[in-house]
Coordinates of C-alpha atoms in Angstrom, one line a residue:
M1 CA 5.6 111.8 -19.4
E2 CA 3.0 111.0 -16.9
I3 CA 0.6 110.2 -19.5
E4 CA 2.9 108.0 -21.3
H5 CA 3.5 106.0 -17.9
L6 CA -0.3 105.8 -17.2
K7 CA -0.9 104.7 -20.9
E8 CA 2.0 101.9 -20.3
Q9 CA 0.4 100.9 -17.1
Y10 CA -2.9 100.6 -18.8
E11 CA -1.6 98.5 -21.7
T12 CA -0.2 96.1 -19.1
L13 CA -3.2 95.7 -17.3
V14 CA -5.1 95.0 -20.3
S15 CA -2.7 92.5 -21.3
D16 CA -2.7 90.9 -17.8
Y17 CA -6.3 90.8 -18.5
Q18 CA -6.4 89.1 -21.5
K19 CA -4.2 86.8 -20.3
A20 CA -6.3 86.1 -17.4
V21 CA -9.4 85.6 -19.5
V22 CA -7.3 83.0 -21.6
R23 CA -6.4 81.3 -18.7
L24 CA -10.1 81.3 -17.2
N25 CA -11.4 80.0 -20.6
A26 CA -8.7 77.1 -20.6
N27 CA -9.5 76.6 -17.0
Q28 CA -13.3 76.5 -17.9
E29 CA -12.7 74.1 -20.9
R30 CA -10.9 71.5 -18.4
I31 CA -13.6 71.7 -15.8
E32 CA -16.0 71.2 -18.5
E33 CA -14.1 68.2 -19.8
A34 CA -13.7 66.8 -16.3
V35 CA -17.4 67.2 -15.8
Q36 CA -18.0 65.4 -18.8
K37 CA -15.8 62.6 -18.0
I38 CA -17.5 62.1 -14.7
I39 CA -20.8 62.1 -16.2
D40 CA -19.6 59.5 -18.9
L41 CA -18.0 57.6 -16.3
T42 CA -21.0 57.6 -14.0
E43 CA -22.8 56.2 -17.2
T44 CA -20.5 53.5 -17.5
V45 CA -20.3 52.5 -14.2
K46 CA -24.2 52.5 -14.1
E47 CA -24.3 50.4 -17.3
R48 CA -21.9 48.0 -15.7
V49 CA -23.8 48.0 -12.4
E50 CA -26.8 47.3 -14.3
K51 CA -25.3 44.6 -16.5
Q52 CA -24.0 42.9 -13.4
L53 CA -27.4 43.1 -11.8
R54 CA -29.2 41.7 -14.7
Y55 CA -26.6 38.5 -14.7
D56 CA -27.3 38.3 -10.9
V57 CA -31.0 38.4 -11.5
E58 CA -30.5 35.8 -14.4
D59 CA -28.5 33.4 -12.1
L60 CA -31.0 33.6 -9.3
E61 CA -33.7 33.1 -11.7
K62 CA -31.9 29.9 -12.9
E63 CA -31.4 28.8 -9.4
E64 CA -35.2 29.1 -8.8
M65 CA -36.0 27.2 -11.9
Q66 CA -33.7 24.5 -10.9
L67 CA -34.8 24.6 -7.2
E68 CA -38.6 24.2 -8.4
A69 CA -37.9 21.4 -10.7
E70 CA -36.1 19.5 -8.0
L71 CA -38.8 20.3 -5.6
A72 CA -41.4 19.1 -8.1
N73 CA -39.5 16.0 -8.4
G74 CA -39.1 15.7 -4.4
S75 CA -35.3 16.3 -4.4
S76 CA -34.4 16.6 -0.7
E77 CA -31.3 18.4 -2.0
G78 CA -33.5 21.0 -3.6
R79 CA -35.2 21.9 -0.4
T80 CA -32.0 22.2 1.6
R81 CA -30.0 24.2 -0.6
S82 CA -29.2 27.8 -0.1
F83 CA -28.9 30.7 -2.9
P84 CA -25.1 31.3 -2.4
Q85 CA -24.3 27.8 -3.5
L86 CA -25.0 26.5 -7.1
I87 CA -24.7 23.0 -7.4
I88 CA -24.8 21.3 -10.9
G89 CA -24.6 17.5 -10.5
S90 CA -21.3 17.0 -8.6
R91 CA -20.0 20.5 -9.4
I92 CA -20.1 23.2 -6.7
I93 CA -19.9 26.9 -7.3
E94 CA -19.8 28.8 -4.0
K95 CA -19.4 32.3 -2.8
T96 CA -16.2 32.9 -1.0
D97 CA -15.3 35.7 1.6
E98 CA -12.4 37.8 -0.1
K99 CA -10.3 38.6 2.6
D100 CA -10.0 34.7 3.3
V101 CA -9.5 34.1 -0.1
Q102 CA -6.6 36.6 -0.2
A103 CA -5.1 35.0 3.1
R104 CA -5.1 31.8 1.5
R105 CA -3.7 32.8 -1.6
K106 CA -0.8 34.2 0.1
V107 CA -0.1 31.2 2.3
L108 CA -0.5 28.7 -0.6
F109 CA 1.1 30.8 -3.4
G110 CA 3.0 33.8 -2.0
D111 CA 4.1 36.2 -4.7
L112 CA 2.5 33.7 -7.2
A113 CA -0.9 35.1 -6.0
R114 CA -0.3 38.3 -7.8
P115 CA -2.2 38.7 -11.3
S116 CA 1.0 39.3 -13.3
S117 CA 2.1 35.6 -12.2
V118 CA -0.9 33.8 -13.1
H119 CA -1.3 32.0 -16.6
I120 CA -3.4 34.0 -18.7
L121 CA -6.9 32.1 -20.4
R122 CA -10.0 33.8 -21.7
N123 CA -13.6 32.8 -20.7
S124 CA -15.4 31.0 -23.6
S125 CA -18.0 33.5 -23.3
E126 CA -15.7 36.6 -24.2
D127 CA -14.9 37.4 -27.7
S128 CA -11.9 36.2 -29.5
T129 CA -10.1 36.9 -32.9
E130 CA -8.4 33.5 -32.6
G131 CA -9.1 30.1 -31.4
P132 CA -11.9 27.5 -32.6
P133 CA -14.9 28.4 -34.6
S134 CA -18.1 29.4 -33.3
N135 CA -20.0 26.5 -31.3
E136 CA -22.8 27.0 -33.8
A137 CA -20.7 26.3 -37.0
L138 CA -19.2 23.5 -35.1
A139 CA -22.7 21.8 -34.0
E140 CA -23.9 22.7 -37.5
G141 CA -24.1 19.0 -39.2
W142 CA -24.4 16.9 -36.2
N143 CA -28.1 17.9 -35.4
V144 CA -30.5 15.0 -35.0
S145 CA -34.2 15.1 -35.0
P146 CA -35.8 14.0 -31.7
K147 CA -37.7 11.4 -33.7
E148 CA -34.7 9.5 -34.5
I149 CA -33.6 9.2 -31.0
E150 CA -35.0 6.2 -28.7
C151 CA -34.3 6.9 -25.1
D152 CA -34.7 4.0 -22.6
K153 CA -35.4 6.2 -19.5
K154 CA -35.3 3.0 -17.4
T155 CA -31.8 2.3 -18.1
K156 CA -29.8 5.3 -16.6
L157 CA -26.3 5.0 -17.2
G158 CA -25.1 7.9 -15.1
N159 CA -24.9 11.6 -14.6
G160 CA -23.1 14.3 -16.9
A161 CA -22.9 17.9 -17.1
F162 CA -26.3 19.7 -16.9
G163 CA -28.0 16.0 -17.0
D164 CA -28.5 12.5 -17.0
V165 CA -27.3 10.0 -19.1
F166 CA -29.5 7.1 -20.5
K167 CA -29.0 4.2 -22.8
G168 CA -30.8 4.2 -26.1
K169 CA -30.8 3.9 -29.9
L170 CA -29.7 6.2 -32.8
R171 CA -30.7 5.0 -36.2
G172 CA -30.3 1.5 -35.1
K173 CA -27.2 1.7 -33.2
E174 CA -26.9 1.4 -29.4
V175 CA -25.8 4.7 -28.1
A176 CA -25.6 6.6 -24.9
I177 CA -27.9 9.7 -24.7
K178 CA -27.3 12.6 -22.4
K179 CA -30.5 14.7 -21.7
L180 CA -30.5 17.9 -19.9
S181 CA -32.2 17.7 -16.6
F182 CA -34.7 20.6 -17.4
Q183 CA -35.6 22.0 -20.7
Q184 CA -36.7 25.7 -20.0
F185 CA -33.5 27.5 -20.9
D186 CA -32.3 30.9 -21.5
Q187 CA -29.7 31.8 -24.1
E188 CA -26.7 31.3 -21.8
T189 CA -27.6 27.9 -20.8
L190 CA -28.3 27.1 -24.4
S191 CA -25.1 28.5 -25.1
E192 CA -23.4 26.0 -22.4
F193 CA -24.9 23.1 -23.8
T194 CA -24.0 24.1 -27.3
K195 CA -20.3 24.6 -26.4
E196 CA -20.2 21.1 -25.2
V197 CA -21.3 19.9 -28.4
G198 CA -18.7 22.2 -30.1
V199 CA -15.8 20.7 -28.2
M200 CA -16.8 16.9 -28.7
T201 CA -17.2 17.7 -32.6
K202 CA -13.3 18.4 -32.5
L203 CA -12.1 15.4 -30.8
R204 CA -11.1 12.1 -32.3
H205 CA -8.8 9.7 -30.6
P206 CA -9.1 6.1 -29.4
N207 CA -9.0 7.5 -25.4
V208 CA -11.7 10.3 -25.9
I209 CA -15.4 9.3 -26.1
L210 CA -16.9 9.5 -29.6
F211 CA -19.5 12.1 -30.0
M212 CA -22.2 10.9 -32.4
G213 CA -24.7 13.6 -32.6
A214 CA -26.8 16.3 -30.8
C215 CA -30.4 17.5 -30.9
T216 CA -31.1 21.0 -30.3
A217 CA -34.7 21.1 -30.6
P218 CA -36.4 23.1 -27.7
G219 CA -37.7 20.7 -25.0
N220 CA -35.6 17.9 -26.4
L221 CA -32.0 18.8 -26.0
A222 CA -29.7 16.0 -26.1
M223 CA -26.2 14.9 -27.0
I224 CA -25.4 11.3 -28.4
T225 CA -22.0 9.4 -27.6
E226 CA -21.1 5.8 -28.1
L227 CA -22.2 3.6 -25.7
M228 CA -19.4 2.2 -23.0
P229 CA -20.8 -1.0 -21.8
R230 CA -18.8 -1.6 -18.9
G231 CA -19.4 1.8 -17.2
S232 CA -16.9 4.2 -15.6
V233 CA -13.8 3.3 -13.7
Y234 CA -15.5 4.6 -10.5
D235 CA -18.3 2.1 -10.8
L236 CA -15.7 -0.7 -11.2
L237 CA -13.5 0.2 -8.5
Q238 CA -16.5 0.4 -6.3
N239 CA -17.6 -2.9 -7.2
K240 CA -15.9 -5.2 -4.5
E241 CA -16.8 -8.2 -6.4
A242 CA -14.9 -7.0 -9.7
K243 CA -11.4 -8.1 -9.0
I244 CA -9.4 -5.4 -11.0
S245 CA -5.4 -6.1 -11.2
F246 CA -2.7 -3.7 -10.5
Q247 CA -1.8 -3.8 -14.1
Q248 CA -5.3 -3.4 -15.4
R249 CA -5.6 -0.2 -13.1
L250 CA -2.2 1.1 -14.4
S251 CA -3.4 0.6 -18.0
F252 CA -6.6 2.6 -17.0
A253 CA -4.3 5.3 -15.8
K254 CA -2.2 5.2 -19.2
D255 CA -5.2 5.6 -21.3
T256 CA -6.2 8.5 -19.2
V257 CA -3.1 10.3 -20.0
M258 CA -3.2 9.4 -23.7
G259 CA -6.8 11.0 -23.8
M260 CA -5.9 14.1 -21.7
N261 CA -2.8 14.8 -23.5
W262 CA -4.8 14.8 -26.7
L263 CA -7.1 17.5 -25.1
H264 CA -4.3 19.5 -24.1
C265 CA -2.5 19.2 -27.2
C266 CA -5.2 20.6 -29.2
N267 CA -5.0 24.1 -30.8
P268 CA -6.0 25.8 -28.6
P269 CA -5.3 23.6 -25.7
I270 CA -8.9 22.1 -24.3
L271 CA -9.2 21.9 -20.6
H272 CA -11.3 19.1 -19.0
L273 CA -11.8 20.8 -15.5
D274 CA -13.9 17.9 -14.2
L275 CA -11.5 14.9 -14.5
K276 CA -12.4 11.8 -12.1
T277 CA -13.0 8.4 -12.3
H278 CA -16.9 9.0 -12.8
N279 CA -15.8 10.6 -16.1
L280 CA -13.5 7.8 -17.3
L281 CA -15.5 5.3 -19.2
I282 CA -14.6 1.5 -20.1
D283 CA -15.4 -0.2 -23.4
E284 CA -15.9 -3.9 -24.1
N285 CA -12.2 -4.0 -24.4
Y286 CA -11.5 -2.5 -21.1
I287 CA -9.9 0.8 -22.9
V288 CA -10.7 3.7 -20.8
K289 CA -12.1 6.7 -22.4
V290 CA -12.1 10.4 -21.4
A291 CA -15.7 11.8 -21.1
D292 CA -18.1 14.7 -20.0
F293 CA -16.9 18.0 -21.3
G294 CA -19.3 19.9 -19.9
L295 CA -17.2 22.3 -18.1
S296 CA -14.3 22.1 -20.5
R297 CA -12.5 25.5 -21.1
V298 CA -10.8 26.6 -24.5
K299 CA -7.5 28.1 -23.4
S300 CA -6.6 31.5 -25.0
Q301 CA -5.3 34.8 -24.0
N302 CA -7.3 36.1 -20.6
V303 CA -7.4 34.6 -17.2
A304 CA -10.1 31.8 -16.6
K305 CA -11.8 32.0 -13.2
G306 CA -14.7 30.5 -11.6
K307 CA -15.0 27.3 -9.8
A308 CA -15.8 24.2 -12.0
G309 CA -15.4 20.5 -11.5
S310 CA -16.0 18.3 -8.1
P311 CA -14.5 19.6 -5.0
V312 CA -12.4 16.6 -4.0
Y313 CA -10.7 16.5 -7.4
M314 CA -10.0 20.5 -7.8
A315 CA -6.8 21.9 -7.6
P316 CA -6.2 24.5 -4.8
E317 CA -6.0 27.4 -7.3
M318 CA -9.5 26.6 -8.7
L319 CA -10.7 26.2 -5.1
L320 CA -9.3 29.8 -4.4
D321 CA -10.7 31.1 -7.4
L322 CA -7.3 32.0 -9.0
G323 CA -6.5 31.8 -12.6
Y324 CA -6.1 28.3 -13.6
D325 CA -4.6 26.3 -16.8
E326 CA -4.2 22.8 -18.1
K327 CA -2.1 22.1 -14.7
A328 CA -5.7 22.0 -13.0
D329 CA -6.1 19.0 -14.9
I330 CA -2.9 17.6 -13.9
Y331 CA -3.8 17.8 -10.2
S332 CA -7.1 15.9 -10.8
F333 CA -5.3 13.3 -12.4
G334 CA -3.0 12.9 -9.3
I335 CA -6.2 12.2 -7.5
V336 CA -7.5 9.8 -10.0
L337 CA -4.3 8.1 -9.7
W338 CA -4.4 7.6 -6.2
E339 CA -7.7 6.3 -6.3
L340 CA -6.9 3.7 -9.0
Y341 CA -3.9 2.6 -6.8
T342 CA -5.9 2.4 -3.4
Q343 CA -9.3 1.5 -5.1
E344 CA -10.7 3.9 -2.2
E345 CA -12.9 7.2 -2.5
P346 CA -10.6 10.3 -1.8
Y347 CA -11.2 12.0 1.5
K348 CA -14.4 9.8 2.3
D349 CA -16.0 10.9 5.3
K350 CA -12.9 13.3 5.9
F351 CA -14.6 16.7 5.9
K352 CA -17.8 18.0 7.0
S353 CA -18.3 20.8 4.9
F354 CA -16.8 22.3 1.5
D355 CA -15.1 25.0 3.6
D356 CA -13.4 22.4 5.7
L357 CA -12.2 20.8 2.3
V358 CA -11.0 24.1 0.9
E359 CA -9.2 24.9 4.3
A360 CA -7.5 21.5 4.4
V361 CA -6.3 21.4 0.8
T362 CA -5.1 25.1 0.4
K363 CA -4.0 26.3 3.5
K364 CA -2.9 22.7 5.3
G365 CA -1.7 21.0 2.1
K366 CA -3.9 18.0 2.9
R367 CA -3.9 15.0 0.4
P368 CA -5.3 11.4 0.8
D369 CA -2.7 9.2 2.3
V370 CA -0.3 7.1 0.1
P371 CA 0.1 3.5 1.4
D372 CA 3.7 2.8 2.4
V373 CA 3.7 -0.2 0.1
C374 CA 3.0 1.9 -3.1
P375 CA 5.6 1.6 -5.8
P376 CA 8.2 4.5 -5.4
K377 CA 7.8 5.5 -8.7
L378 CA 4.0 5.6 -8.6
K379 CA 4.2 7.5 -5.4
T380 CA 6.4 10.1 -6.6
L381 CA 4.2 10.8 -9.7
I382 CA 1.1 10.9 -7.6
Q383 CA 2.9 13.6 -5.4
Q384 CA 4.0 15.5 -8.3
C385 CA 0.6 15.6 -10.0
W386 CA -1.1 17.1 -6.9
N387 CA 1.6 19.4 -5.8
P388 CA 0.1 22.9 -4.6
S389 CA 2.4 24.5 -7.1
P390 CA 1.3 24.2 -10.8
A391 CA 4.5 24.6 -12.1
I392 CA 5.7 21.3 -10.4
R393 CA 2.8 19.4 -12.0
P394 CA 4.2 17.4 -14.8
P395 CA 2.3 18.0 -18.1
F396 CA 0.8 14.8 -19.6
A397 CA 3.0 15.2 -22.6
R398 CA 6.0 14.7 -20.0
I399 CA 4.4 11.9 -18.3
L400 CA 4.3 10.2 -21.7
K401 CA 7.6 11.2 -23.1
E402 CA 9.3 10.0 -19.8
N403 CA 7.5 6.7 -20.3
I404 CA 6.6 6.8 -16.3
L405 CA 3.3 4.7 -16.5
D406 CA 5.2 2.3 -19.3
H407 CA 8.0 1.4 -17.0
L408 CA 5.4 1.0 -14.0
I409 CA 3.3 -1.3 -16.0
I410 CA 6.3 -3.6 -17.0
E411 CA 7.4 -3.7 -13.3
S412 CA 4.1 -4.5 -12.1
H413 CA 4.0 -7.4 -14.6
I414 CA 7.7 -8.8 -14.4
S415 CA 8.9 -9.5 -11.1
E416 CA 12.5 -8.4 -9.9
R417 CA 13.7 -11.9 -10.3
N418 CA 13.5 -11.6 -14.1
E419 CA 15.4 -8.3 -14.3
M420 CA 16.6 -9.5 -17.8
G421 CA 13.0 -9.7 -18.7
R422 CA 12.1 -6.3 -17.5
R423 CA 15.0 -5.0 -19.6
L424 CA 13.9 -6.9 -22.8
W425 CA 10.5 -5.4 -22.8
S426 CA 11.7 -2.0 -21.9
E427 CA 14.3 -1.7 -24.4
N428 CA 12.2 -3.2 -27.2
F429 CA 8.6 -2.7 -26.8
L430 CA 8.5 0.0 -23.9
E431 CA 5.2 1.5 -25.2
Q432 CA 3.3 -1.7 -25.9
T433 CA 1.6 -4.5 -23.9
T434 CA 1.3 -6.7 -27.0
V435 CA 3.9 -7.3 -29.8
P436 CA 3.8 -9.3 -33.1
A437 CA 5.4 -12.7 -32.6
N438 CA 7.8 -12.0 -35.5
K439 CA 9.4 -9.1 -33.6
F440 CA 9.3 -10.4 -30.2
L441 CA 11.0 -13.8 -31.0
P442 CA 14.2 -12.2 -32.4
A443 CA 14.4 -9.7 -29.5
F444 CA 14.0 -12.6 -27.0
Y445 CA 17.0 -14.7 -28.8
K446 CA 19.2 -11.6 -29.0
T447 CA 18.7 -10.9 -25.1
I448 CA 19.6 -14.5 -24.2
G449 CA 22.8 -14.3 -26.5
V450 CA 21.2 -17.4 -28.4
Q451 CA 21.6 -17.6 -32.3
M452 CA 17.7 -18.1 -33.6
T453 CA 17.5 -20.5 -36.2
G454 CA 15.2 -19.9 -39.4
D455 CA 14.0 -23.6 -39.1
Q456 CA 10.2 -23.3 -38.1
E457 CA 10.7 -27.1 -36.7
D458 CA 13.1 -25.9 -34.1
I459 CA 11.6 -27.2 -30.9
F460 CA 12.6 -24.3 -28.9
I461 CA 10.7 -22.0 -31.2
Q462 CA 7.9 -24.3 -31.3
C463 CA 7.7 -24.5 -27.4
L464 CA 7.8 -20.7 -27.3
K465 CA 5.1 -20.3 -29.8
I466 CA 2.6 -22.8 -28.2
L467 CA 3.1 -21.4 -25.0
I468 CA 2.9 -17.5 -25.3
V469 CA 1.8 -16.9 -29.0
K470 CA -1.7 -16.0 -29.5
K471 CA -3.7 -14.8 -32.3
D472 CA -4.9 -11.1 -32.0
K473 CA -8.0 -9.2 -33.3
S474 CA -6.6 -9.0 -36.9
G475 CA -5.6 -12.8 -37.1
G476 CA -2.0 -12.3 -36.7
D477 CA 0.5 -14.0 -34.3
S478 CA 1.3 -11.6 -31.2
V479 CA 2.7 -12.0 -27.9
S480 CA 1.4 -10.2 -24.7
L481 CA 3.2 -8.6 -21.7
E482 CA 1.1 -10.3 -19.5
D483 CA 1.8 -13.9 -21.4
F484 CA 5.7 -13.2 -21.5
S485 CA 5.5 -12.3 -17.8
K486 CA 3.8 -15.8 -16.7
M487 CA 6.2 -17.6 -18.8
L488 CA 9.3 -15.9 -16.9
E489 CA 7.6 -17.0 -13.7
W490 CA 6.9 -20.6 -14.4
F491 CA 10.5 -21.1 -16.3
G492 CA 12.3 -18.5 -15.5
P493 CA 14.7 -16.4 -14.6
L494 CA 15.8 -15.2 -17.9
E495 CA 19.3 -15.3 -18.2
L496 CA 22.0 -15.5 -20.8
G497 CA 22.2 -19.1 -22.5
S498 CA 19.5 -21.5 -23.6
G499 CA 18.7 -22.5 -19.8
I500 CA 15.1 -21.2 -19.8
L501 CA 14.4 -22.7 -23.2
Q502 CA 15.4 -26.2 -22.2
R503 CA 13.5 -25.7 -18.8
I504 CA 10.4 -24.6 -21.1
E505 CA 10.7 -27.9 -23.2
A506 CA 11.3 -30.2 -20.1
G507 CA 8.5 -28.7 -18.6
L508 CA 6.0 -28.9 -21.6
R509 CA 7.4 -32.7 -22.3
F510 CA 6.8 -33.9 -18.8
K511 CA 4.0 -36.7 -18.8
G512 CA 0.6 -35.4 -17.8
F513 CA 1.2 -31.7 -18.2
F514 CA -1.9 -29.9 -19.6
G515 CA -0.4 -26.2 -19.1
E516 CA -2.7 -23.3 -18.7
I517 CA -6.4 -24.7 -18.3
E518 CA -9.0 -24.0 -16.0
T519 CA -10.1 -26.0 -12.9
S520 CA -13.2 -27.0 -14.0
D521 CA -11.6 -28.0 -17.5
A522 CA -9.1 -30.4 -15.6
E523 CA -12.2 -32.0 -13.8
K524 CA -13.9 -32.7 -17.0
L525 CA -10.8 -34.3 -18.4
L526 CA -10.5 -36.5 -15.4
N527 CA -14.1 -37.3 -14.9
G528 CA -14.8 -40.9 -15.7
K529 CA -11.0 -42.0 -15.7
K530 CA -8.8 -44.6 -13.7
K531 CA -8.7 -43.7 -10.0
G532 CA -5.1 -42.4 -9.7
T533 CA -5.4 -40.6 -13.1
Y534 CA -3.7 -37.3 -12.5
L535 CA -2.7 -34.2 -14.5
I536 CA -0.4 -31.1 -13.6
R537 CA -1.4 -27.6 -14.9
F538 CA -0.5 -23.9 -14.3
S539 CA -2.4 -22.3 -11.3
T540 CA -5.1 -20.1 -12.4
R541 CA -4.7 -17.7 -9.6
D542 CA -1.0 -16.9 -9.3
P543 CA 1.5 -17.1 -12.3
G544 CA 4.5 -19.2 -11.3
C545 CA 2.5 -21.6 -9.4
Y546 CA 1.4 -25.1 -10.4
A547 CA -1.5 -27.7 -9.4
I548 CA -2.2 -31.3 -9.4
T549 CA -5.8 -32.4 -10.2
V550 CA -6.0 -36.1 -9.4
L551 CA -8.6 -38.8 -9.2
T552 CA -8.4 -40.3 -5.9
K553 CA -8.7 -43.6 -4.3
L554 CA -12.1 -42.9 -3.2
G555 CA -12.9 -41.6 -6.6
A556 CA -13.3 -37.9 -5.6
L557 CA -11.3 -35.2 -7.3
K558 CA -8.7 -33.3 -5.7
H559 CA -6.7 -30.3 -6.3
Y560 CA -3.0 -29.7 -4.9
R561 CA -1.3 -26.4 -4.8
I562 CA 2.3 -26.2 -6.0
S563 CA 4.2 -23.0 -4.8
H564 CA 6.7 -21.6 -7.0
K565 CA 8.3 -18.7 -8.4
A566 CA 11.2 -18.0 -11.1
G567 CA 14.3 -19.6 -9.7
Q568 CA 12.8 -21.1 -6.4
P569 CA 11.9 -24.5 -5.3
Y570 CA 8.5 -26.4 -6.0
I571 CA 6.6 -26.6 -2.9
V572 CA 3.9 -29.0 -1.7
G573 CA 3.1 -28.2 1.7
T574 CA 6.4 -27.9 3.5
N575 CA 8.1 -30.0 1.4
E576 CA 10.6 -28.5 -1.2
H577 CA 11.6 -30.0 -4.4
S578 CA 14.2 -29.0 -7.4
S579 CA 11.9 -30.0 -10.1
L580 CA 8.3 -31.1 -11.0
E581 CA 9.7 -34.4 -11.8
A582 CA 11.3 -34.7 -8.4
L583 CA 8.1 -33.5 -6.6
V584 CA 5.9 -36.2 -8.4
K585 CA 8.3 -38.8 -7.7
A586 CA 8.3 -37.9 -3.8
H587 CA 4.5 -37.5 -3.5
K588 CA 3.5 -40.3 -5.9
K589 CA 2.2 -42.6 -3.1
E590 CA 1.0 -40.0 -0.8
L591 CA -1.1 -38.2 -3.5
Y592 CA -2.2 -41.4 -5.5
L593 CA -0.4 -40.3 -8.5
K594 CA -0.7 -43.5 -10.5
Y595 CA -1.6 -42.7 -14.2
P596 CA -0.6 -39.3 -15.8
H597 CA -3.5 -38.2 -18.2
V598 CA -2.4 -38.1 -21.9
G599 CA -3.7 -36.1 -24.8
S600 CA -2.4 -32.4 -24.1
K601 CA -1.7 -30.2 -27.1
Y602 CA 2.1 -30.3 -26.1
E603 CA 2.2 -34.0 -26.5
A604 CA 0.7 -34.0 -30.0
M605 CA 3.4 -31.2 -30.8
F606 CA 6.1 -33.4 -29.5
N607 CA 5.0 -36.5 -31.3
D608 CA 4.8 -34.6 -34.7
H609 CA 8.3 -33.1 -33.8
D610 CA 9.9 -36.5 -33.2
K611 CA 8.5 -38.2 -36.2
H612 CA 9.6 -35.3 -38.2
L613 CA 13.1 -35.8 -36.9
E614 CA 12.9 -39.6 -37.5
R615 CA 12.0 -38.8 -41.0
E616 CA 14.9 -36.6 -41.5
G617 CA 17.1 -39.5 -40.2
Y618 CA 18.1 -38.0 -36.8
G619 CA 17.3 -40.9 -34.7
D620 CA 16.4 -40.7 -31.3
P621 CA 15.0 -37.3 -31.0
S622 CA 15.5 -36.6 -27.4
R623 CA 17.9 -34.0 -26.3

């Protein structure tokens, strides 16, 4: 029995030992696996650190090259720049204290500062299974030989991304040539240049600069676009001699929205990231086109970070190094819109340093001051665009859909005194500033409730045509919002019935009336005429007002301003009159108005019309 008991104990011990060995082996395997993971992780971390160090070294080498180039050119900026800050043109990339960033994020965005709440974009340098074709593929077919480019380095047009822009010629065509500021590149810089080419080859829109080619030959890297002869919106706004009307500036804003909406509606969306008045160029017809995509990003699936753009136009999320999306461009547009209205530079002399700007914009919510006289609709749009929360900023597509700028353009042209005129244009031609005459005239008659005759000899129709119908570029008859608004101020207000038509006919029939002619032309017409000869014309400065030009008793030419607005009296000095006829009669002796000048185009029109009526047997043509 004792032997059997010992045998059982032995077998139990052996079994326990075997189990212990199995557990020991299993633990050893886990230990070995853990050790291997540590080794693998160490290698991965080492590779990542080495890779990051290589990137840092490359960045420093590029900075050193740029500093050397600037020092060689005598640039004071290059001598004073520090390595923690990289400036490319007007773009700033600056290291920021992480604790400060996190604090600002919390103040500005609260919970939105969490990564899960940020819109996801992909850096253009990362791999993508979707999105646009490769930059190399896009650039292919647009390559231009250096021998084909004639660059006039004496005619510098401005600064672009990574380089300067000069006037030049390509295959006999005047163009703008963007040459990189230095021509010794690593692969990353070359990729950035090719990326800009790739972005621009995709774009075809009337409000986006036309890309015409690129040169990728070493030492001659350049990009060629259409030439915009009137320069940038910034230059025009800063030119104090250039008088740009509020209506024209609103038109610039509408053009910008059209161009930017095209970029954002691309698939995938194209972000500009450096939208400012410097990058809004003007063609010969004062059409604005969005330019300079050196810092564009193509939206995809991962977060896009890193500062890009010009600081005063940069959205808070970009200043704080947060993820950003299309709404960053909306913020920039808010600053642009403010600049277009005020014709001033944003934050001029307000901040001593970049850090001061970041602190004010992101923590204190500082924005440029909007004047109290700013139209409420415009003020609301500006404030929505630069709202600290990206979600509140209206997309360009919504700005277009809601016709915010279209209504502002109409209201800036047509005064409140002509509310019916505003309604006519907004209900029929909201998104247009010029319309075919054969569409305008029926809408005009319908609005005032008068039956439009099909008779082309109708004097009312003839008066409207001679007053506001002009030839467009295609040779067709058209009516512009500007001319319509002037007519309303001279002969309005627009109201139900034929009252405005009768006032127009009476005004154009008035003896000595020459309408819309320049002051110099009026002087030429009266030069050499009898003393006391005079003519009446529209004021060239203020719609609604008139002027009398007269050859005085002493033989000198004098001009007298007649103040007037729709539905209001005609005023010379302090004297008010109900009509031009009453005004001339009252001041005939005082102003030496003896002989109304003859030969106006209106006089010829009425003579032909009256003769036609006589031939038709209507007798006295007077109404």
